[in-house]
Amino acid sequence: MQRQLLRQFIKTEDKQTPRDQRFVATLESLIGLVWDCACKRPKRSASTKGVNLNAQRKHGFCELCGDLTEFAAFMATVAEGQVNDAELEDNKKLELSHQYCTRHKPKLANGEWNPAYRQAKRSLAQFDLELARLGRQCAKRSVPQAASGDSLIDSYFYHYLLGQTMQPADKAELRHQARLMVDSKLSDRKKQMLMLQCSGFNQSEIARRLGIERQAVSKALASIPEIFHLKKRKRQGKF
Ligand SMILES: [Zn+2]
């Protein structure tokens, strides 16, 4: 709101006198300060789910993926000066979601529930889980440390991230990857299969190792998008 009023002031009242310049500079500083405060993590934050979500919300990400919330995306275009006055009307701004991106907004423009929102919301726990694993592995990629509780799955994350350039600071990209993993239904079982396949096991051997039918392995592997497949390595017989 202060940013809007400031723009208004610059367009109408501002005479570029030293006093006007000081006024504009002061408001710019205050807006910057308030934004930084909003983004700051609370010092004593318990690692409860709500606190995490709040911290993420302040950073402007959609709760369900790596896109900015509608509001944050809008404010970014305001900051870039790409918005005309009509778009700055208050009522328009208030309709924007602070929690979700355009794709994951709960209600569609016609008032109906958004299927993409419901689907993503159902898989929220899995999304948070994959995001945490990706984050841990990304932070130190020289050893498997996704901490999934299963060495095959940990190895999958280790090898998967070796083929990626993501850094822990690439929060948007990490969130996109986690969302894609969940939406592609890349289950832990499928990650185990991919890891065994990458270690040189054929489908019958994978089936035996996991105690399932070979057809199930074949079907599951065929359903996995190419981007999640690992490059084959020399067989090490480690598993
Ligand atoms: Zn989203």
PDB file of N, CA, C and O in Angstrom, residues 145-185:
ATOM      1  N   GLN A 145      22.737 -38.361   1.751  1.00  0.00           N
ATOM      2  CA  GLN A 145      22.246 -37.919   3.059  1.00  0.00           C
ATOM      3  C   GLN A 145      20.809 -37.376   2.996  1.00  0.00           C
ATOM      4  O   GLN A 145      20.465 -36.420   3.668  1.00  0.00           O
ATOM      5  N   ALA A 146      20.000 -38.032   2.185  1.00  0.00           N
ATOM      6  CA  ALA A 146      18.598 -37.631   2.115  1.00  0.00           C
ATOM      7  C   ALA A 146      17.846 -38.060   3.369  1.00  0.00           C
ATOM      8  O   ALA A 146      16.775 -37.540   3.664  1.00  0.00           O
ATOM      9  N   ALA A 147      18.426 -38.998   4.124  1.00  0.00           N
ATOM     10  CA  ALA A 147      17.830 -39.471   5.385  1.00  0.00           C
ATOM     11  C   ALA A 147      16.399 -39.965   5.207  1.00  0.00           C
ATOM     12  O   ALA A 147      15.505 -39.599   5.955  1.00  0.00           O
ATOM     13  N   SER A 148      16.199 -40.813   4.194  1.00  0.00           N
ATOM     14  CA  SER A 148      14.860 -41.339   3.941  1.00  0.00           C
ATOM     15  C   SER A 148      14.587 -42.572   4.795  1.00  0.00           C
ATOM     16  O   SER A 148      13.450 -43.016   4.907  1.00  0.00           O
ATOM     17  N   GLY A 149      15.645 -43.134   5.373  1.00  0.00           N
ATOM     18  CA  GLY A 149      15.471 -44.348   6.151  1.00  0.00           C
ATOM     19  C   GLY A 149      15.713 -45.610   5.325  1.00  0.00           C
ATOM     20  O   GLY A 149      15.569 -46.716   5.818  1.00  0.00           O
ATOM     21  N   ASP A 150      16.042 -45.440   4.051  1.00  0.00           N
ATOM     22  CA  ASP A 150      16.288 -46.590   3.167  1.00  0.00           C
ATOM     23  C   ASP A 150      17.513 -46.261   2.306  1.00  0.00           C
ATOM     24  O   ASP A 150      17.548 -45.209   1.658  1.00  0.00           O
ATOM     25  N   SER A 151      18.489 -47.157   2.302  1.00  0.00           N
ATOM     26  CA  SER A 151      19.745 -46.823   1.633  1.00  0.00           C
ATOM     27  C   SER A 151      19.581 -46.711   0.117  1.00  0.00           C
ATOM     28  O   SER A 151      20.257 -45.917  -0.529  1.00  0.00           O
ATOM     29  N   LEU A 152      18.654 -47.482  -0.463  1.00  0.00           N
ATOM     30  CA  LEU A 152      18.432 -47.380  -1.913  1.00  0.00           C
ATOM     31  C   LEU A 152      17.857 -46.008  -2.275  1.00  0.00           C
ATOM     32  O   LEU A 152      18.272 -45.391  -3.264  1.00  0.00           O
ATOM     33  N   ILE A 153      16.908 -45.559  -1.478  1.00  0.00           N
ATOM     34  CA  ILE A 153      16.284 -44.262  -1.750  1.00  0.00           C
ATOM     35  C   ILE A 153      17.295 -43.138  -1.534  1.00  0.00           C
ATOM     36  O   ILE A 153      17.386 -42.200  -2.336  1.00  0.00           O
ATOM     37  N   ASP A 154      18.069 -43.240  -0.457  1.00  0.00           N
ATOM     38  CA  ASP A 154      19.122 -42.243  -0.224  1.00  0.00           C
ATOM     39  C   ASP A 154      20.082 -42.200  -1.409  1.00  0.00           C
ATOM     40  O   ASP A 154      20.464 -41.123  -1.863  1.00  0.00           O
ATOM     41  N   SER A 155      20.451 -43.386  -1.916  1.00  0.00           N
ATOM     42  CA  SER A 155      21.368 -43.447  -3.065  1.00  0.00           C
ATOM     43  C   SER A 155      20.723 -42.834  -4.296  1.00  0.00           C
ATOM     44  O   SER A 155      21.396 -42.198  -5.107  1.00  0.00           O
ATOM     45  N   TYR A 156      19.407 -43.037  -4.431  1.00  0.00           N
ATOM     46  CA  TYR A 156      18.726 -42.451  -5.582  1.00  0.00           C
ATOM     47  C   TYR A 156      18.884 -40.926  -5.555  1.00  0.00           C
ATOM     48  O   TYR A 156      19.267 -40.316  -6.558  1.00  0.00           O
ATOM     49  N   PHE A 157      18.608 -40.331  -4.403  1.00  0.00           N
ATOM     50  CA  PHE A 157      18.725 -38.869  -4.300  1.00  0.00           C
ATOM     51  C   PHE A 157      20.165 -38.416  -4.556  1.00  0.00           C
ATOM     52  O   PHE A 157      20.400 -37.394  -5.204  1.00  0.00           O
ATOM     53  N   TYR A 158      21.105 -39.201  -4.031  1.00  0.00           N
ATOM     54  CA  TYR A 158      22.523 -38.883  -4.218  1.00  0.00           C
ATOM     55  C   TYR A 158      22.857 -38.832  -5.715  1.00  0.00           C
ATOM     56  O   TYR A 158      23.384 -37.844  -6.219  1.00  0.00           O
ATOM     57  N   HIS A 159      22.477 -39.890  -6.447  1.00  0.00           N
ATOM     58  CA  HIS A 159      22.809 -39.944  -7.876  1.00  0.00           C
ATOM     59  C   HIS A 159      22.000 -38.951  -8.687  1.00  0.00           C
ATOM     60  O   HIS A 159      22.494 -38.348  -9.635  1.00  0.00           O
ATOM     61  N   TYR A 160      20.745 -38.785  -8.291  1.00  0.00           N
ATOM     62  CA  TYR A 160      19.900 -37.851  -9.031  1.00  0.00           C
ATOM     63  C   TYR A 160      20.489 -36.439  -8.966  1.00  0.00           C
ATOM     64  O   TYR A 160      20.597 -35.746  -9.969  1.00  0.00           O
ATOM     65  N   LEU A 161      20.906 -36.017  -7.775  1.00  0.00           N
ATOM     66  CA  LEU A 161      21.413 -34.657  -7.621  1.00  0.00           C
ATOM     67  C   LEU A 161      22.820 -34.480  -8.186  1.00  0.00           C
ATOM     68  O   LEU A 161      23.215 -33.358  -8.504  1.00  0.00           O
ATOM     69  N   LEU A 162      23.555 -35.583  -8.336  1.00  0.00           N
ATOM     70  CA  LEU A 162      24.868 -35.467  -8.981  1.00  0.00           C
ATOM     71  C   LEU A 162      24.696 -35.007 -10.422  1.00  0.00           C
ATOM     72  O   LEU A 162      25.567 -34.364 -10.995  1.00  0.00           O
ATOM     73  N   GLY A 163      23.556 -35.338 -11.007  1.00  0.00           N
ATOM     74  CA  GLY A 163      23.303 -34.954 -12.395  1.00  0.00           C
ATOM     75  C   GLY A 163      22.627 -33.595 -12.517  1.00  0.00           C
ATOM     76  O   GLY A 163      22.203 -33.209 -13.593  1.00  0.00           O
ATOM     77  N   GLN A 164      22.490 -32.880 -11.398  1.00  0.00           N
ATOM     78  CA  GLN A 164      21.796 -31.587 -11.401  1.00  0.00           C
ATOM     79  C   GLN A 164      22.738 -30.481 -10.943  1.00  0.00           C
ATOM     80  O   GLN A 164      23.714 -30.752 -10.260  1.00  0.00           O
ATOM     81  N   THR A 165      22.412 -29.254 -11.303  1.00  0.00           N
ATOM     82  CA  THR A 165      23.259 -28.133 -10.885  1.00  0.00           C
ATOM     83  C   THR A 165      22.633 -27.327  -9.745  1.00  0.00           C
ATOM     84  O   THR A 165      23.155 -26.299  -9.358  1.00  0.00           O
ATOM     85  N   MET A 166      21.526 -27.806  -9.203  1.00  0.00           N
ATOM     86  CA  MET A 166      20.829 -27.053  -8.157  1.00  0.00           C
ATOM     87  C   MET A 166      21.683 -26.811  -6.918  1.00  0.00           C
ATOM     88  O   MET A 166      22.433 -27.682  -6.503  1.00  0.00           O
ATOM     89  N   GLN A 167      21.538 -25.645  -6.333  1.00  0.00           N
ATOM     90  CA  GLN A 167      22.171 -25.308  -5.059  1.00  0.00           C
ATOM     91  C   GLN A 167      21.068 -25.130  -4.015  1.00  0.00           C
ATOM     92  O   GLN A 167      19.913 -24.907  -4.361  1.00  0.00           O
ATOM     93  N   PRO A 168      21.443 -25.229  -2.716  1.00  0.00           N
ATOM     94  CA  PRO A 168      20.408 -25.055  -1.678  1.00  0.00           C
ATOM     95  C   PRO A 168      19.670 -23.718  -1.791  1.00  0.00           C
ATOM     96  O   PRO A 168      18.509 -23.617  -1.426  1.00  0.00           O
ATOM     97  N   ALA A 169      20.342 -22.699  -2.326  1.00  0.00           N
ATOM     98  CA  ALA A 169      19.692 -21.387  -2.438  1.00  0.00           C
ATOM     99  C   ALA A 169      18.681 -21.345  -3.587  1.00  0.00           C
ATOM    100  O   ALA A 169      17.867 -20.438  -3.659  1.00  0.00           O
ATOM    101  N   ASP A 170      18.739 -22.329  -4.478  1.00  0.00           N
ATOM    102  CA  ASP A 170      17.785 -22.362  -5.589  1.00  0.00           C
ATOM    103  C   ASP A 170      16.446 -22.907  -5.099  1.00  0.00           C
ATOM    104  O   ASP A 170      15.993 -23.968  -5.525  1.00  0.00           O
ATOM    105  N   LYS A 171      15.841 -22.172  -4.204  1.00  0.00           N
ATOM    106  CA  LYS A 171      14.637 -22.672  -3.537  1.00  0.00           C
ATOM    107  C   LYS A 171      13.494 -22.930  -4.517  1.00  0.00           C
ATOM    108  O   LYS A 171      12.782 -23.922  -4.394  1.00  0.00           O
ATOM    109  N   ALA A 172      13.342 -22.040  -5.483  1.00  0.00           N
ATOM    110  CA  ALA A 172      12.260 -22.221  -6.442  1.00  0.00           C
ATOM    111  C   ALA A 172      12.454 -23.523  -7.206  1.00  0.00           C
ATOM    112  O   ALA A 172      11.527 -24.319  -7.358  1.00  0.00           O
ATOM    113  N   GLU A 173      13.678 -23.769  -7.660  1.00  0.00           N
ATOM    114  CA  GLU A 173      13.965 -24.965  -8.442  1.00  0.00           C
ATOM    115  C   GLU A 173      13.757 -26.225  -7.602  1.00  0.00           C
ATOM    116  O   GLU A 173      13.179 -27.212  -8.071  1.00  0.00           O
ATOM    117  N   LEU A 174      14.192 -26.195  -6.345  1.00  0.00           N
ATOM    118  CA  LEU A 174      14.002 -27.352  -5.460  1.00  0.00           C
ATOM    119  C   LEU A 174      12.511 -27.637  -5.272  1.00  0.00           C
ATOM    120  O   LEU A 174      12.071 -28.793  -5.293  1.00  0.00           O
ATOM    121  N   ARG A 175      11.739 -26.586  -5.104  1.00  0.00           N
ATOM    122  CA  ARG A 175      10.292 -26.759  -4.916  1.00  0.00           C
ATOM    123  C   ARG A 175       9.640 -27.284  -6.195  1.00  0.00           C
ATOM    124  O   ARG A 175       8.738 -28.109  -6.153  1.00  0.00           O
ATOM    125  N   HIS A 176      10.118 -26.789  -7.350  1.00  0.00           N
ATOM    126  CA  HIS A 176       9.596 -27.300  -8.624  1.00  0.00           C
ATOM    127  C   HIS A 176       9.871 -28.799  -8.754  1.00  0.00           C
ATOM    128  O   HIS A 176       9.010 -29.563  -9.172  1.00  0.00           O
ATOM    129  N   GLN A 177      11.097 -29.182  -8.397  1.00  0.00           N
ATOM    130  CA  GLN A 177      11.486 -30.593  -8.504  1.00  0.00           C
ATOM    131  C   GLN A 177      10.628 -31.462  -7.592  1.00  0.00           C
ATOM    132  O   GLN A 177      10.180 -32.540  -7.988  1.00  0.00           O
ATOM    133  N   ALA A 178      10.421 -30.988  -6.360  1.00  0.00           N
ATOM    134  CA  ALA A 178       9.615 -31.756  -5.407  1.00  0.00           C
ATOM    135  C   ALA A 178       8.182 -31.906  -5.922  1.00  0.00           C
ATOM    136  O   ALA A 178       7.589 -32.986  -5.866  1.00  0.00           O
ATOM    137  N   ARG A 179       7.641 -30.839  -6.467  1.00  0.00           N
ATOM    138  CA  ARG A 179       6.265 -30.884  -6.994  1.00  0.00           C
ATOM    139  C   ARG A 179       6.187 -31.849  -8.179  1.00  0.00           C
ATOM    140  O   ARG A 179       5.251 -32.642  -8.301  1.00  0.00           O
ATOM    141  N   LEU A 180       7.199 -31.788  -9.048  1.00  0.00           N
ATOM    142  CA  LEU A 180       7.217 -32.657 -10.224  1.00  0.00           C
ATOM    143  C   LEU A 180       7.323 -34.127  -9.808  1.00  0.00           C
ATOM    144  O   LEU A 180       6.656 -34.997 -10.370  1.00  0.00           O
ATOM    145  N   MET A 181       8.158 -34.400  -8.803  1.00  0.00           N
ATOM    146  CA  MET A 181       8.292 -35.763  -8.292  1.00  0.00           C
ATOM    147  C   MET A 181       6.945 -36.295  -7.819  1.00  0.00           C
ATOM    148  O   MET A 181       6.556 -37.422  -8.142  1.00  0.00           O
ATOM    149  N   VAL A 182       6.233 -35.478  -7.069  1.00  0.00           N
ATOM    150  CA  VAL A 182       4.946 -35.904  -6.517  1.00  0.00           C
ATOM    151  C   VAL A 182       3.908 -36.036  -7.627  1.00  0.00           C
ATOM    152  O   VAL A 182       3.201 -37.044  -7.713  1.00  0.00           O
ATOM    153  N   ASP A 183       3.836 -35.027  -8.500  1.00  0.00           N
ATOM    154  CA  ASP A 183       2.845 -35.066  -9.581  1.00  0.00           C
ATOM    155  C   ASP A 183       3.120 -36.216 -10.557  1.00  0.00           C
ATOM    156  O   ASP A 183       2.200 -36.751 -11.169  1.00  0.00           O
ATOM    157  N   SER A 184       4.393 -36.590 -10.711  1.00  0.00           N
ATOM    158  CA  SER A 184       4.740 -37.702 -11.612  1.00  0.00           C
ATOM    159  C   SER A 184       4.575 -39.047 -10.917  1.00  0.00           C
ATOM    160  O   SER A 184       4.890 -40.078 -11.500  1.00  0.00           O
ATOM    161  N   LYS A 185       4.121 -39.009  -9.666  1.00  0.00           N
ATOM    162  CA  LYS A 185       3.922 -40.230  -8.875  1.00  0.00           C
ATOM    163  C   LYS A 185       5.197 -41.068  -8.787  1.00  0.00           C
ATOM    164  O   LYS A 185       5.180 -42.294  -8.910  1.00  0.00           O
TER     165      LYS A 185
END
